[in-house]
PDB file of C-alpha atoms in Angstrom:
ATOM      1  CA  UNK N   1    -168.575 -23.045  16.603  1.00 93.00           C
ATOM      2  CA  UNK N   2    -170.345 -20.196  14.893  1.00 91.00           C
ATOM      3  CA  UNK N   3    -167.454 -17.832  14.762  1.00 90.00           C
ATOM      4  CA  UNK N   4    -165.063 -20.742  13.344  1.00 91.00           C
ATOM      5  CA  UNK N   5    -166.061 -20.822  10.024  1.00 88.00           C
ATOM      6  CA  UNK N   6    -166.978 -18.319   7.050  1.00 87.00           C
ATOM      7  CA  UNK N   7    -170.093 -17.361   6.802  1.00 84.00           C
ATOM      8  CA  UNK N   8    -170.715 -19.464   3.770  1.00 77.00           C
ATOM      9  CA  UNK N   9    -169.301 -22.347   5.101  1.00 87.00           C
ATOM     10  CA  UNK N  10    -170.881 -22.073   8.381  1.00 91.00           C
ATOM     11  CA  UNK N  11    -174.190 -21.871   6.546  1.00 89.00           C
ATOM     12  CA  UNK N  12    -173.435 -25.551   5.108  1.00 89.00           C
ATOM     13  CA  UNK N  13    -172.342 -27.017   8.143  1.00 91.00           C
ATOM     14  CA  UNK N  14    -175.433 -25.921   9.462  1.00 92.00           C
ATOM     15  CA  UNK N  15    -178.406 -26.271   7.553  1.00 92.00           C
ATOM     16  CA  UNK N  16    -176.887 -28.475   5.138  1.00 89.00           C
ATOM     17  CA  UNK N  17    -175.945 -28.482   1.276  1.00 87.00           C
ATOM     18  CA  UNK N  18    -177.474 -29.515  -1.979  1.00 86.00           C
ATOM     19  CA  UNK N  19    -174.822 -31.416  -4.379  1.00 88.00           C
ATOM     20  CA  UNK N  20    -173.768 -28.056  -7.179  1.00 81.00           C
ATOM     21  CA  UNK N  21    -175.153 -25.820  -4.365  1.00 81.00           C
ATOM     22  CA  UNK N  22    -171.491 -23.905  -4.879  1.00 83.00           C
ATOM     23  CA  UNK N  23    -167.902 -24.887  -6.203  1.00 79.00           C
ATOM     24  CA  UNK N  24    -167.109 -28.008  -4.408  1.00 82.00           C
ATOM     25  CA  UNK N  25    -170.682 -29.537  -3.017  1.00 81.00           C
ATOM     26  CA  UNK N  26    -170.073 -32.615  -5.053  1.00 87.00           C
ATOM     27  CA  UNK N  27    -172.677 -34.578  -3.172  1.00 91.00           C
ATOM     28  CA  UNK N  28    -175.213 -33.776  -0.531  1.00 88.00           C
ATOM     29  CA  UNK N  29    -174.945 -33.174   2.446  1.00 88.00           C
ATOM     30  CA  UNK N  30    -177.330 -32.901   6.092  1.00 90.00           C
ATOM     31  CA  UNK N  31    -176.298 -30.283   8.036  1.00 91.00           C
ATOM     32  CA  UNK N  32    -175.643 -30.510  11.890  1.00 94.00           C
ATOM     33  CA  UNK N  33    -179.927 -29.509  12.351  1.00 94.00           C
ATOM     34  CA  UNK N  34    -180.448 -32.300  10.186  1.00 94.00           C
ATOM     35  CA  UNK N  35    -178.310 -35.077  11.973  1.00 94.00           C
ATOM     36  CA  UNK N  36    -179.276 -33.768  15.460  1.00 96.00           C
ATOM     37  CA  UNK N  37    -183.038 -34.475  14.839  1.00 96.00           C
ATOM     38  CA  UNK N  38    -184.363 -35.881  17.683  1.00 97.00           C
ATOM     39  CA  UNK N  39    -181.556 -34.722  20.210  1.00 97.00           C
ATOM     40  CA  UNK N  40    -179.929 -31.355  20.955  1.00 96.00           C
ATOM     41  CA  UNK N  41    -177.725 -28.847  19.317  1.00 95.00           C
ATOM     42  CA  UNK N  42    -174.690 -27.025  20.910  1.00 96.00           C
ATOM     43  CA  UNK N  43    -173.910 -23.556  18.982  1.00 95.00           C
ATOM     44  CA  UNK N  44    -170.750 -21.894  20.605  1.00 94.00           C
ATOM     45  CA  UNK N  45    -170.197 -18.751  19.961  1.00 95.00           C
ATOM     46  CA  UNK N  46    -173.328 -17.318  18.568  1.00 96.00           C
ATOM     47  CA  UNK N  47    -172.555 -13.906  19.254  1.00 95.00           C
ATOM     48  CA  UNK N  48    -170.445 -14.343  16.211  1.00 95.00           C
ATOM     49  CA  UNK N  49    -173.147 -15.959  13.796  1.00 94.00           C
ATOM     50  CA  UNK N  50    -173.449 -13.527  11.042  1.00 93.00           C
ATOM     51  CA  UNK N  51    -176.623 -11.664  10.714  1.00 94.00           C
ATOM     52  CA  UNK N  52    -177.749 -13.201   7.163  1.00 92.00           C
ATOM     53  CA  UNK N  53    -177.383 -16.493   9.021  1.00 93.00           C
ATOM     54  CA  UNK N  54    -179.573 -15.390  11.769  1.00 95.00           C
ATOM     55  CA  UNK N  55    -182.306 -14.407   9.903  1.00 94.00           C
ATOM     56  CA  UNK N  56    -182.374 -18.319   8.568  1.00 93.00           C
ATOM     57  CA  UNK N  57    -181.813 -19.714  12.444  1.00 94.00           C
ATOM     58  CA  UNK N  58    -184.759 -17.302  13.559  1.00 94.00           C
ATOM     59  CA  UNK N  59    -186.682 -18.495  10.424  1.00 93.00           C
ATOM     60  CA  UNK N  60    -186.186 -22.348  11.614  1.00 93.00           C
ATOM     61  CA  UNK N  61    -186.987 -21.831  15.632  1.00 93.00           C
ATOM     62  CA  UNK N  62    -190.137 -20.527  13.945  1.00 92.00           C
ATOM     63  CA  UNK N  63    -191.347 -23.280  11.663  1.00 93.00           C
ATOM     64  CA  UNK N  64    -188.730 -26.099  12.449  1.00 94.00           C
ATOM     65  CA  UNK N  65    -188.448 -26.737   9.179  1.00 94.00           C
ATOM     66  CA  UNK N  66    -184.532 -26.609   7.555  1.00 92.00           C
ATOM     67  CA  UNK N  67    -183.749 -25.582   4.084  1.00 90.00           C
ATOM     68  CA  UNK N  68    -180.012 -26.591   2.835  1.00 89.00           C
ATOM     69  CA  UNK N  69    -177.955 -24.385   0.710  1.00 86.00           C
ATOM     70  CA  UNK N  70    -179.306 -24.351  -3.173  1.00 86.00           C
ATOM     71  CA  UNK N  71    -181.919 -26.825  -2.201  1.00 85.00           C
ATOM     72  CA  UNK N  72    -185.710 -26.227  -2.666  1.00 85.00           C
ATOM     73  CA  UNK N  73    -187.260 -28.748  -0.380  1.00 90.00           C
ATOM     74  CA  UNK N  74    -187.213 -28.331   3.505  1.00 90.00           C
ATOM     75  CA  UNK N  75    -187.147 -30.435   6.365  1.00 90.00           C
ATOM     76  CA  UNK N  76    -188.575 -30.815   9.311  1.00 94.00           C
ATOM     77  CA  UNK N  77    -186.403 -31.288  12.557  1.00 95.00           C
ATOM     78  CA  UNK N  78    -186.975 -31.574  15.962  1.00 95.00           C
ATOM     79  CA  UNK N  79    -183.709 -30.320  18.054  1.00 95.00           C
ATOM     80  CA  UNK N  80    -183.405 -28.775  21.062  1.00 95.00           C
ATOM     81  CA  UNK N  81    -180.964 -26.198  21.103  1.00 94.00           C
ATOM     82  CA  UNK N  82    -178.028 -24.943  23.599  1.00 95.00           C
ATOM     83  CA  UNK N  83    -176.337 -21.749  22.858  1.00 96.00           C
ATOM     84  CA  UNK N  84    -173.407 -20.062  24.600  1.00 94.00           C
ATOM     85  CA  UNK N  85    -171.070 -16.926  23.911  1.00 92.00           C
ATOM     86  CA  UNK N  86    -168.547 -14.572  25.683  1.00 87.00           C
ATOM     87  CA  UNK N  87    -170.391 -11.993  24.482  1.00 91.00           C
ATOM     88  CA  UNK N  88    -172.597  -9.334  25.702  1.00 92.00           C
ATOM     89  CA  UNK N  89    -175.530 -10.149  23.498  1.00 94.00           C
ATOM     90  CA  UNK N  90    -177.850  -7.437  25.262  1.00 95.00           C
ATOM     91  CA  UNK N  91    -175.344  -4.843  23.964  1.00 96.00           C
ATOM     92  CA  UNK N  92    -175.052  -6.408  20.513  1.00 96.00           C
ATOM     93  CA  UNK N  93    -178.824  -5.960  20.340  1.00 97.00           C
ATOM     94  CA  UNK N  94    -178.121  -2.548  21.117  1.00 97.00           C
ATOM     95  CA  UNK N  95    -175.603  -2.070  18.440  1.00 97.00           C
ATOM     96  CA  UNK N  96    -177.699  -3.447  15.908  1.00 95.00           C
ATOM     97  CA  UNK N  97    -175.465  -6.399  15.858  1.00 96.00           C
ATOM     98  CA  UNK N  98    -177.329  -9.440  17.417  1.00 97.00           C
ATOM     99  CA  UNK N  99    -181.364 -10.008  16.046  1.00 97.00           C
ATOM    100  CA  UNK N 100    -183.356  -9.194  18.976  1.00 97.00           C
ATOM    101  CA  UNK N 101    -186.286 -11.019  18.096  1.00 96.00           C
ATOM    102  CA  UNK N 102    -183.232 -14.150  17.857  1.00 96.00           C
ATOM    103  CA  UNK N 103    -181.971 -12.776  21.365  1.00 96.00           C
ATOM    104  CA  UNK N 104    -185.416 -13.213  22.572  1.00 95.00           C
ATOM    105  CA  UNK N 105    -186.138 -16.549  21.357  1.00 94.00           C
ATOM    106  CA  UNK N 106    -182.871 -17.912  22.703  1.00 94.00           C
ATOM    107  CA  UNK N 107    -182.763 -16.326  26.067  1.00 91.00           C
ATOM    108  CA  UNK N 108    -185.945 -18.956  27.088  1.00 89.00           C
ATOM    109  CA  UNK N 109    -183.539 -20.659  30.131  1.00 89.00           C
ATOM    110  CA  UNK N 110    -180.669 -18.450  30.529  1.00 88.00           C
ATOM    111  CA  UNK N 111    -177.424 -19.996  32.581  1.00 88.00           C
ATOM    112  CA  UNK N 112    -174.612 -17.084  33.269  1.00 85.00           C
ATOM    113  CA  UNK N 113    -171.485 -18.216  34.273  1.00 84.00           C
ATOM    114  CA  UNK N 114    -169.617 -15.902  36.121  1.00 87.00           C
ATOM    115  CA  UNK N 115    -165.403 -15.098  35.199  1.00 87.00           C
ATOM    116  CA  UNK N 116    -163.629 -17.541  37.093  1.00 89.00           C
ATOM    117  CA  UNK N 117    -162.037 -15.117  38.651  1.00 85.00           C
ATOM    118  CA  UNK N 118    -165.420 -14.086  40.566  1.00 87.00           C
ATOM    119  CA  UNK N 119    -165.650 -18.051  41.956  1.00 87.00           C
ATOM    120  CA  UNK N 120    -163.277 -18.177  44.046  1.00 75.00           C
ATOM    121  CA  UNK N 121    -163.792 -21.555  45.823  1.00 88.00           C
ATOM    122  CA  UNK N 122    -163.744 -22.834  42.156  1.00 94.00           C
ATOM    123  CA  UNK N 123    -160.280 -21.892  41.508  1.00 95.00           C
ATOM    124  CA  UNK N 124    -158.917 -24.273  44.509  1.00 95.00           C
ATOM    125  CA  UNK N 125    -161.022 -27.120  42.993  1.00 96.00           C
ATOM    126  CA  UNK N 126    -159.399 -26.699  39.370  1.00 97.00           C
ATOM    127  CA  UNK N 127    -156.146 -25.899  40.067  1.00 96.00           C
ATOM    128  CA  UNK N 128    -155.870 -29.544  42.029  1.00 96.00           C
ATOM    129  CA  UNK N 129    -158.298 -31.348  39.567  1.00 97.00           C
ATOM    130  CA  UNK N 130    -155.598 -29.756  36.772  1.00 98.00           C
ATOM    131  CA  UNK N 131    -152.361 -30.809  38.649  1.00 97.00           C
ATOM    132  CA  UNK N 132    -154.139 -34.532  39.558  1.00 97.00           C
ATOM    133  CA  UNK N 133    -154.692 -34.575  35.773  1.00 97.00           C
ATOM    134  CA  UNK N 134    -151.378 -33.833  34.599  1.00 97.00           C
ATOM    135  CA  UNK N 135    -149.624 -35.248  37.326  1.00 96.00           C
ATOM    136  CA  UNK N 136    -151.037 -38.492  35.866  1.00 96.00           C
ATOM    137  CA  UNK N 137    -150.731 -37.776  32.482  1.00 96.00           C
ATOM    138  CA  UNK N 138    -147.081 -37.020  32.731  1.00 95.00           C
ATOM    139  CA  UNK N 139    -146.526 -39.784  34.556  1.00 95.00           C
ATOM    140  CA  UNK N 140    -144.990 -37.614  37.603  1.00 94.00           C
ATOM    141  CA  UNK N 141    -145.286 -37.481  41.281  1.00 94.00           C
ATOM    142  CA  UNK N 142    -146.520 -33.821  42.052  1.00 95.00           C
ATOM    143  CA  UNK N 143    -148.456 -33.107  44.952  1.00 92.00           C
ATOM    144  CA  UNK N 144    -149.363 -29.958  45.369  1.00 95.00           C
ATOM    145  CA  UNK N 145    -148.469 -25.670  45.228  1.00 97.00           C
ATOM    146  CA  UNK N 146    -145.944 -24.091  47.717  1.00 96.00           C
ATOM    147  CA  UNK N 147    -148.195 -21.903  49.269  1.00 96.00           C
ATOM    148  CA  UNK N 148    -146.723 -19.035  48.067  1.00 97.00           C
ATOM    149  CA  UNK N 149    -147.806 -20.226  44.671  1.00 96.00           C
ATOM    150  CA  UNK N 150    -150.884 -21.210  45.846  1.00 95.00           C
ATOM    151  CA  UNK N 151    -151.771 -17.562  47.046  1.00 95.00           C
ATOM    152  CA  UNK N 152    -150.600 -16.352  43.901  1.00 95.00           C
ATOM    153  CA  UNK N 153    -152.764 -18.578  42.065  1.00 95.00           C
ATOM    154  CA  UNK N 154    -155.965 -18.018  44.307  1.00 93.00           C
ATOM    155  CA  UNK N 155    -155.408 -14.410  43.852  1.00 92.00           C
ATOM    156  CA  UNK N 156    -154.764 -13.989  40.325  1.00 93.00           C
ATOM    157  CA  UNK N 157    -157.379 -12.655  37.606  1.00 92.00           C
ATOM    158  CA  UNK N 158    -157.365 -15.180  34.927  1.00 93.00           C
ATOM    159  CA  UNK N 159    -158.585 -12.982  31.740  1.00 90.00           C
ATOM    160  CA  UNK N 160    -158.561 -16.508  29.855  1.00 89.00           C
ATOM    161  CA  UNK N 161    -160.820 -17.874  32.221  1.00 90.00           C
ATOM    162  CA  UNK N 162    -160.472 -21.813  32.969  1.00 93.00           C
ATOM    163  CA  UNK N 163    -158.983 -22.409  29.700  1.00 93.00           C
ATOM    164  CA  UNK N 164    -155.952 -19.793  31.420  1.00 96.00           C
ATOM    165  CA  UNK N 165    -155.599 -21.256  34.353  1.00 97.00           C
ATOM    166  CA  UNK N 166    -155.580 -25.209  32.688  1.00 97.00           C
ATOM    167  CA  UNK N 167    -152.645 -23.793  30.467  1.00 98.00           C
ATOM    168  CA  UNK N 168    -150.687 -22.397  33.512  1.00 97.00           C
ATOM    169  CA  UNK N 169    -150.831 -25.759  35.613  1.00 97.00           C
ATOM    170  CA  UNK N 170    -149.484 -27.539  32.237  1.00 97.00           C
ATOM    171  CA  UNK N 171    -146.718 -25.768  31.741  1.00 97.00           C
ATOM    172  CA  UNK N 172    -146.167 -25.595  35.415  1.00 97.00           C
ATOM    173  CA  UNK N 173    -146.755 -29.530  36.021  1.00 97.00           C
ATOM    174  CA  UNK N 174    -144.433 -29.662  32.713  1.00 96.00           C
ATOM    175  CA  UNK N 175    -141.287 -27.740  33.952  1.00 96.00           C
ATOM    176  CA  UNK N 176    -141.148 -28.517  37.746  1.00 95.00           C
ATOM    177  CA  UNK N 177    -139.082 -31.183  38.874  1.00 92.00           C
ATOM    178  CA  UNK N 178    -140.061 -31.273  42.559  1.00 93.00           C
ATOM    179  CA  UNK N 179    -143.399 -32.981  43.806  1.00 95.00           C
ATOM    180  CA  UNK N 180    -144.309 -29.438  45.112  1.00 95.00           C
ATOM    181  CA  UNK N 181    -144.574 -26.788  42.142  1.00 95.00           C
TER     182      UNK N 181
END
């Protein structure tokens, strides 16, 4: 999760360490490039990856080669790599806040997932995937949404998304004490 950590820390996690690289690297370490050789990478959030850090991530998709923090010798790694982001990274381009040589050499197979609230046949499926799940979990009999719920539910806007509307059948499946919430 590129927006998780500091930027220093980030760049570890990454790329990797050398042991004295910085207060605290008391051994070596491979980064998450390093241990994914081979496979794939997933890097959530890059819209938040700071722009010293994507200068080094464009540098790698170029030679595939990874240097860790305060080391001299690089590596090379095959990965394939799967980003995602809430943001607008068109617009961060823009703002001169987003590489766009890195926004072009990302954007190869591009997947956009609409708001949830723009799928609306989804939200049926989730809401009784969610209840079935906690239902279980809980160990409770509930069955289903009054339909006045239900239209409320199918109607609403979720600004969370499906993490929203996951949190709202918990606490719902939580509190109800009917098999109809």
């Amino acid at each position: 999760n590129c927006g998780a950590l500091p930027e220093t820390l980030l760049e570890s996690e990454i790329f990797g360490h050398k042991k004295g690289a910085f207060t605290g690297a008391n051994e070596d370490k491979p980064g998450r490039f390093k241990l994914a050789h081979n496979g794939t990478i997933f890097l959530t959030e890059i819209g938040d990856l700071p722009l010293p850090l994507q200068v080094k991530l464009l540098t790698f998709l170029d030679d595939k080669v990874i240097y860790p923090l305060g080391g001299t010798k690089g590596f090379n790694v095959n990965v394939k790599m799967v980003v995602a982001t809430h943001r607008n990274l068109e617009q961060m381009v823009k703002d001169g806040l987003f590489r766009q040589d890195l926004f072009f050499r990302l954007n190869v197979a591009r997947i956009h997932l609409p708001p949830l609230a723009e799928r609306e046949g989804d939200i049926r499926l989730l809401l009784d995937h969610f209840l079935a799940t906690y239902a279980k979990k809980l160990n409770r009999t509930i069955n289903n949404f009054s339909n006045d719920v239900l239209s409320f539910l199918l109607q609403y806007n979720y600004q969370g998304n499906i993490r929203e509307l996951n949190n709202i059948v918990e606490y719902a499946a939580n509190i109800t004490n009917s098999p109809v919430i």
